[in-house]
Tab-separated table of C-alpha atoms in Angstrom:
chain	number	residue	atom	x	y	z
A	1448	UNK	CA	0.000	0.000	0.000
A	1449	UNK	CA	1.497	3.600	-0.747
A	1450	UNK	CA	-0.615	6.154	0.525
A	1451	UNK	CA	0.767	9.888	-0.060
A	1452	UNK	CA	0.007	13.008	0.528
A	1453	UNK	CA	-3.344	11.916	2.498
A	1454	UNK	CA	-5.436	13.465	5.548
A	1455	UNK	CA	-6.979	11.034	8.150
A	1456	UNK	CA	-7.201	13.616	10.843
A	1457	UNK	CA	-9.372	12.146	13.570
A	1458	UNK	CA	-10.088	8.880	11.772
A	1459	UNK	CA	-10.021	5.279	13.120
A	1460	UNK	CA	-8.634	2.325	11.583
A	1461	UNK	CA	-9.374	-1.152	13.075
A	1462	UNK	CA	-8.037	-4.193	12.065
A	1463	UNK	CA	-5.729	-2.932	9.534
A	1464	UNK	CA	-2.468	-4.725	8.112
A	1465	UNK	CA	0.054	-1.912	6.732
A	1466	UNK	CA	2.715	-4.424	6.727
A	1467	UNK	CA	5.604	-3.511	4.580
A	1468	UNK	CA	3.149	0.067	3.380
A	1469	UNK	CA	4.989	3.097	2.528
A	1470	UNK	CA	3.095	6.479	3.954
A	1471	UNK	CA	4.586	10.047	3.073
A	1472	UNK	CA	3.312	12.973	4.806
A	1473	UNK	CA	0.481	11.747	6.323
A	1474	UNK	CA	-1.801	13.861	8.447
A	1475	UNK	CA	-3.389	11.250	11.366
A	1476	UNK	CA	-3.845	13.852	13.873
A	1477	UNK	CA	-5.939	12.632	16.498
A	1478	UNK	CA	-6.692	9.484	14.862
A	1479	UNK	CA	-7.702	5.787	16.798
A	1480	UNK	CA	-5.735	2.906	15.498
A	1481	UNK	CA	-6.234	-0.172	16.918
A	1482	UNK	CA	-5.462	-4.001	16.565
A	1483	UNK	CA	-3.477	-2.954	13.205
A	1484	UNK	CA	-0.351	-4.079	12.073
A	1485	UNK	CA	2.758	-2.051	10.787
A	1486	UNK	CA	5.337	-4.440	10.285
A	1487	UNK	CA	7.875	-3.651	7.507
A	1488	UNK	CA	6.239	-0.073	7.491
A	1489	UNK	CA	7.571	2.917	6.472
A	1490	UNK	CA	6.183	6.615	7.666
A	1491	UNK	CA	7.920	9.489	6.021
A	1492	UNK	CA	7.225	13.241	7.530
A	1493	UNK	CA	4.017	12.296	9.128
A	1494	UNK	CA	1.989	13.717	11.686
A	1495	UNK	CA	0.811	11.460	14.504
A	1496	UNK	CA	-0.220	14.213	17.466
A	1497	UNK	CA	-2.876	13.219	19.396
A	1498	UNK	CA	-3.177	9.822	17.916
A	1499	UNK	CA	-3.670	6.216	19.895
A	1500	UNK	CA	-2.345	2.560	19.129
A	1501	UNK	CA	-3.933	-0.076	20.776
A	1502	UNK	CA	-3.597	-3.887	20.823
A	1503	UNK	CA	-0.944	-3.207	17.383
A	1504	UNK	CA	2.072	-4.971	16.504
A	1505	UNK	CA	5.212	-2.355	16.901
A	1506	UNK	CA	7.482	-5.165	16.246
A	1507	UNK	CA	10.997	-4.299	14.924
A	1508	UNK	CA	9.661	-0.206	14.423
A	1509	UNK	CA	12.907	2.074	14.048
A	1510	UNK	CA	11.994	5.864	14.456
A	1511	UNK	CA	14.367	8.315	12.577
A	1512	UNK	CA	14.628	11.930	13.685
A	1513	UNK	CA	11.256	12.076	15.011
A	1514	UNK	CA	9.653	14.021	17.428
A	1515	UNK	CA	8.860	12.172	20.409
A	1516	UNK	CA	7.740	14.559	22.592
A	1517	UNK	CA	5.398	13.900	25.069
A	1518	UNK	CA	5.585	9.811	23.665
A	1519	UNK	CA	4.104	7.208	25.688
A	1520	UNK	CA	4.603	3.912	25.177
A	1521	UNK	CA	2.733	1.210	28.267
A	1522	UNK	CA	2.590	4.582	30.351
A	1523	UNK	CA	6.295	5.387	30.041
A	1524	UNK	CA	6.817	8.889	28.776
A	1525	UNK	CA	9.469	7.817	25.922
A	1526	UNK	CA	10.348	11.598	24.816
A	1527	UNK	CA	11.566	12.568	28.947
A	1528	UNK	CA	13.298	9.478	29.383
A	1529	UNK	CA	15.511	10.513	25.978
A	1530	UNK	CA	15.960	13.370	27.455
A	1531	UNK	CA	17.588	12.265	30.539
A	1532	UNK	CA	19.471	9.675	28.905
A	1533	UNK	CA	20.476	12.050	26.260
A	1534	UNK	CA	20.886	15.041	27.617
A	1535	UNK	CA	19.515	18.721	25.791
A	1536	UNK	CA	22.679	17.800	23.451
A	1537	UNK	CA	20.750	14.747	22.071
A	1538	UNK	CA	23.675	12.761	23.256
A	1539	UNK	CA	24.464	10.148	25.493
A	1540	UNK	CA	25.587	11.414	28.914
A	1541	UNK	CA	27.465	8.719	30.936
């Protein structure tokens, strides 16, 4: 599946394999997605703010200078922890 350009602001997907799917600029603000695979999926320059994944398969997901802020992942705040492993540099601080 290559889906470009496309708006699915406040949408919900359920149930939805985007295994090995290539998505480029993708507004999903706000939008439910739940029981869905992404395995072998790429995201290019999206926006995910506000959105929630539930019950989906994560599996072997690399994210590449992306804004994590405010990230939780199983009710750990992902974007402060990077920052106090990191450090405001963005580097690792022994």
């Amino acid at each position: 599946m290559l889906l470009a350009n496309g708006n699915a602001a406040s949408s919900t997907f359920v149930n939805v394999d985007f295994s090995h799917s290539v998505m480029t600029q993708i507004e999903a603000f706000n939008t439910r997605i739940h029981a869905s695979s992404f395995e072998g999926a790429a995201f290019d320059e999206g926006d995910f703010d506000g959105a929630t994944f539930t019950g989906c398969s994560m599996r072997g997901v690399e994210l590449i200078n992306c804004d994590v802020d405010h990230l939780v992942v199983n009710g750990v705040n992902v974007g402060n922890l990077l920052r106090l492993l990191l450090g405001e540099e963005g580097r690792f601080q022994p």
